Each structure stands twice: as structure tokens, then as C-alpha cells.
XYZ file of N, CA and C in Angstrom:
285
model
N 3.854 9.378 -11.939
C 4.386 9.931 -13.167
C 3.803 11.322 -13.403
N 4.609 12.245 -13.879
C 4.088 13.581 -14.178
C 3.027 13.529 -15.274
N 2.239 14.580 -15.337
C 1.227 14.715 -16.379
C 1.286 16.132 -16.927
N 0.868 16.272 -18.176
C 0.880 17.572 -18.835
C -0.521 17.998 -19.221
N -0.796 19.283 -19.033
C -1.946 19.920 -19.675
C -1.401 20.470 -20.973
N -2.047 20.164 -22.068
C -1.680 20.727 -23.360
C -2.919 21.429 -23.889
N -2.820 22.744 -24.037
C -3.991 23.493 -24.497
C -3.666 24.283 -25.752
N -4.693 24.414 -26.586
C -4.628 25.180 -27.827
C -5.809 26.142 -27.790
N -5.540 27.415 -28.010
C -6.568 28.437 -27.806
C -6.541 29.467 -28.931
N -7.724 29.853 -29.368
C -7.899 31.008 -30.233
C -8.823 31.966 -29.487
N -8.352 33.159 -29.253
C -9.062 34.143 -28.436
C -9.920 35.053 -29.312
N -11.172 35.243 -28.894
C -12.060 36.165 -29.599
C -12.360 37.422 -28.774
N -12.163 37.359 -27.463
C -12.374 38.509 -26.579
C -11.155 38.633 -25.668
N -10.140 39.395 -26.088
C -8.896 39.480 -25.324
C -9.059 39.962 -23.886
N -9.988 40.873 -23.649
C -10.190 41.393 -22.289
C -10.692 40.302 -21.344
N -11.711 39.581 -21.762
C -12.263 38.512 -20.931
C -11.247 37.393 -20.759
N -10.508 37.084 -21.826
C -9.528 36.003 -21.728
C -8.383 36.393 -20.798
N -8.013 37.663 -20.781
C -6.982 38.136 -19.854
C -7.437 37.948 -18.410
N -8.719 38.145 -18.158
C -9.255 37.924 -16.805
C -9.184 36.445 -16.438
N -9.494 35.575 -17.404
C -9.337 34.126 -17.171
C -7.896 33.819 -16.766
N -6.925 34.311 -17.537
C -5.517 34.017 -17.258
C -5.100 34.545 -15.889
N -5.537 35.742 -15.570
C -5.205 36.355 -14.273
C -5.688 35.484 -13.113
N -6.857 34.885 -13.284
C -7.435 34.051 -12.226
C -6.930 32.610 -12.264
N -6.652 32.091 -13.463
C -6.280 30.681 -13.604
C -4.844 30.396 -13.174
N -3.912 31.273 -13.512
C -2.498 31.008 -13.235
C -2.238 30.719 -11.760
N -2.738 31.523 -10.813
C -2.477 31.221 -9.399
C -3.071 29.880 -8.954
N -4.216 29.514 -9.504
C -4.851 28.230 -9.161
C -3.971 27.081 -9.649
N -3.536 27.181 -10.888
C -2.689 26.143 -11.485
C -1.395 25.991 -10.683
N -0.758 27.101 -10.386
C 0.498 27.059 -9.635
C 0.305 26.538 -8.215
N -0.794 26.890 -7.575
C -1.074 26.419 -6.212
C -1.271 24.906 -6.168
N -1.696 24.321 -7.288
C -1.904 22.873 -7.340
C -0.689 22.149 -7.918
N 0.441 22.822 -7.942
C 1.682 22.181 -8.370
C 1.960 22.267 -9.849
N 1.169 23.026 -10.583
C 1.396 23.170 -12.015
C 2.570 24.084 -12.300
N 3.413 23.662 -13.230
C 4.585 24.442 -13.640
C 4.460 24.703 -15.140
N 4.430 25.972 -15.525
C 4.308 26.323 -16.935
C 5.613 26.009 -17.660
N 5.507 25.191 -18.699
C 6.651 24.837 -19.533
C 6.667 25.738 -20.763
N 5.505 25.961 -21.349
C 5.375 26.851 -22.507
C 4.058 27.597 -22.361
N 4.116 28.898 -22.608
C 2.904 29.725 -22.482
C 3.026 30.897 -23.433
N 2.296 30.813 -24.543
C 2.323 31.895 -25.509
C 3.651 32.038 -26.234
N 4.435 30.978 -26.280
C 5.745 31.028 -26.934
C 5.597 30.923 -28.452
N 6.666 31.238 -29.160
C 6.683 31.093 -30.615
C 6.467 29.633 -30.983
N 5.792 29.402 -32.100
C 5.526 28.029 -32.531
C 5.413 27.984 -34.043
N 5.471 26.777 -34.578
C 5.228 26.533 -36.006
C 4.199 25.431 -36.107
N 3.116 25.692 -36.798
C 2.046 24.707 -37.011
C 2.448 23.844 -38.203
N 2.699 22.560 -37.986
C 3.144 21.682 -39.061
C 2.027 20.805 -39.618
N 1.040 20.488 -38.788
C -0.082 19.667 -39.236
C -1.333 20.092 -38.489
N -2.473 19.714 -39.016
C -3.736 19.914 -38.325
C -4.225 21.347 -38.343
N -5.288 21.551 -37.605
C -5.925 22.855 -37.500
C -5.200 23.665 -36.438
N -4.796 24.854 -36.786
C -4.010 25.674 -35.881
C -4.838 26.491 -34.902
N -4.174 26.969 -33.903
C -4.731 27.893 -32.917
C -3.686 28.986 -32.735
N -4.080 30.093 -32.132
C -3.119 31.191 -32.014
C -2.242 31.129 -30.765
N -2.634 30.329 -29.770
C -1.826 30.189 -28.552
C -1.777 28.737 -28.124
N -0.685 28.408 -27.445
C -0.500 27.054 -26.943
C 0.144 27.146 -25.569
N -0.304 26.290 -24.672
C 0.242 26.266 -23.319
C 0.482 24.821 -22.914
N 1.606 24.591 -22.259
C 1.907 23.281 -21.684
C 2.241 23.503 -20.225
N 1.552 22.757 -19.358
C 1.768 22.850 -17.912
C 2.066 21.454 -17.400
N 3.134 21.326 -16.607
C 3.487 20.046 -15.998
C 2.916 19.996 -14.572
N 2.253 18.888 -14.265
C 1.733 18.622 -12.925
C 2.447 17.398 -12.346
N 2.420 17.240 -11.035
C 3.090 16.085 -10.425
C 2.556 14.735 -10.914
N 1.251 14.692 -11.224
C 0.649 13.428 -11.659
C -0.700 13.707 -12.321
N -1.245 12.659 -12.940
C -2.506 12.768 -13.668
C -3.662 13.159 -12.749
N -3.696 12.598 -11.565
C -4.770 12.891 -10.611
C -4.789 14.369 -10.236
N -3.622 14.935 -9.984
C -3.537 16.352 -9.619
C -3.923 17.242 -10.798
N -3.480 16.877 -11.991
C -3.824 17.663 -13.181
C -5.328 17.702 -13.390
N -5.972 16.559 -13.229
C -7.425 16.501 -13.409
C -8.143 17.217 -12.269
N -7.643 17.062 -11.043
C -8.254 17.742 -9.891
C -8.177 19.258 -10.045
N -7.082 19.747 -10.586
C -6.949 21.189 -10.817
C -8.024 21.660 -11.786
N -8.201 20.952 -12.881
C -9.199 21.333 -13.870
C -10.600 21.390 -13.267
N -10.930 20.402 -12.457
C -12.279 20.313 -11.887
C -12.460 21.132 -10.609
N -11.397 21.754 -10.122
C -11.503 22.514 -8.875
C -12.449 23.701 -9.055
N -13.182 24.063 -8.006
C -14.080 25.219 -8.093
C -13.354 26.510 -8.493
N -12.138 26.703 -8.006
C -11.402 27.933 -8.328
C -11.040 27.987 -9.806
N -10.612 26.871 -10.375
C -10.279 26.872 -11.796
C -11.534 27.018 -12.646
N -12.598 26.340 -12.271
C -13.840 26.453 -13.027
C -14.397 27.879 -12.986
N -14.181 28.579 -11.879
C -14.593 29.989 -11.806
C -13.782 30.822 -12.800
N -12.498 30.505 -12.950
C -11.662 31.208 -13.929
C -12.105 30.888 -15.351
N -12.419 29.622 -15.617
C -12.828 29.187 -16.954
C -14.089 29.921 -17.414
N -14.922 30.327 -16.499
C -16.139 31.062 -16.867
C -15.798 32.307 -17.685
N -14.617 32.901 -17.447
C -14.200 34.083 -18.200
C -13.714 33.712 -19.599
N -13.228 32.493 -19.781
C -12.757 32.037 -21.092
C -13.912 31.577 -21.969
N -14.979 31.077 -21.344
C -16.148 30.623 -22.105
C -16.740 31.790 -22.881
N -16.906 31.612 -24.164
C -17.432 32.677 -25.003
C -16.377 33.688 -25.430
N -15.199 33.623 -24.816
C -14.117 34.544 -25.152
C -13.016 33.841 -25.937
N -13.183 32.524 -26.120
C -12.146 31.760 -26.803
C -12.688 30.412 -27.252
N -11.976 29.828 -28.195
C -12.179 28.429 -28.542
C -10.974 27.708 -27.980
N -11.232 26.700 -27.132
C -10.131 26.043 -26.424
C -10.200 24.537 -26.591
N -9.038 23.957 -26.568
C -8.897 22.514 -26.525
C -7.902 22.220 -25.425
N -8.225 21.325 -24.514
C -7.324 20.992 -23.409
C -7.267 19.477 -23.263
N -6.066 18.945 -23.292
C -5.848 17.516 -23.114
C -4.898 17.328 -21.941
N -5.163 16.322 -21.138
C -4.253 15.935 -20.064
C -3.625 14.619 -20.480
N -2.290 14.554 -20.423
C -1.588 13.341 -20.842
C -0.498 12.999 -19.829
N -0.423 11.732 -19.494
C 0.619 11.278 -18.571
C 1.949 11.176 -19.310
N 3.002 11.629 -18.676
C 4.338 11.537 -19.253
C 4.845 10.124 -19.019
N 5.207 9.440 -20.086
C 5.578 8.036 -19.947
C 7.078 7.806 -19.922
N 7.857 8.824 -20.196
C 9.298 8.617 -20.203
C 9.982 9.589 -19.281
């Protein structure tokens, strides 16, 4: 079953976060990740908001988690640390 990365981000250092994105996107795509939504318009209806949201579809939960823990992705995340507040959830698509 496919799985989704759902992330919510508020950026405090745009330059460093841009470097994260530059490095992370190729890693995600190389591991079969397909961006469904990335920085698109949104409406916050409940809860605590963030300024950006991203949804990435992976072939399965194992691949989605392996991508996150991969050395290449973790090297990219180092640029986001301290440059943003992030929340990332991996969820299996059930339908």
C-alpha cells in the first residue's frame, strides 16, 4: 500500500531551508517519492498552523521510512535544523 509523508513547516531561515530543499528533493525522488503538494495554497481550518505544507507519496510505508532515515536525507535535514520548525508524519494509504 502507498504511504504519504505529510509535513508542516514554519521557516525561520529561508536561505538554510532552501539548501535543505535543494538537497532533499533529489533524495526523495530517487527513493520513489512523488510530490503531491508542495508549497501550494491552503486554508487552515483547525489546529496550530504552519506556513508550508508538503505531501509526498511513496510506494509503501517501508520505503517512506527508509527515505527519512537514509544518510542522504539526514544530511539534507541538517540544513533544516535550526532553520525551521517541522512536523513530519508518515501514514499508510488505506483506500
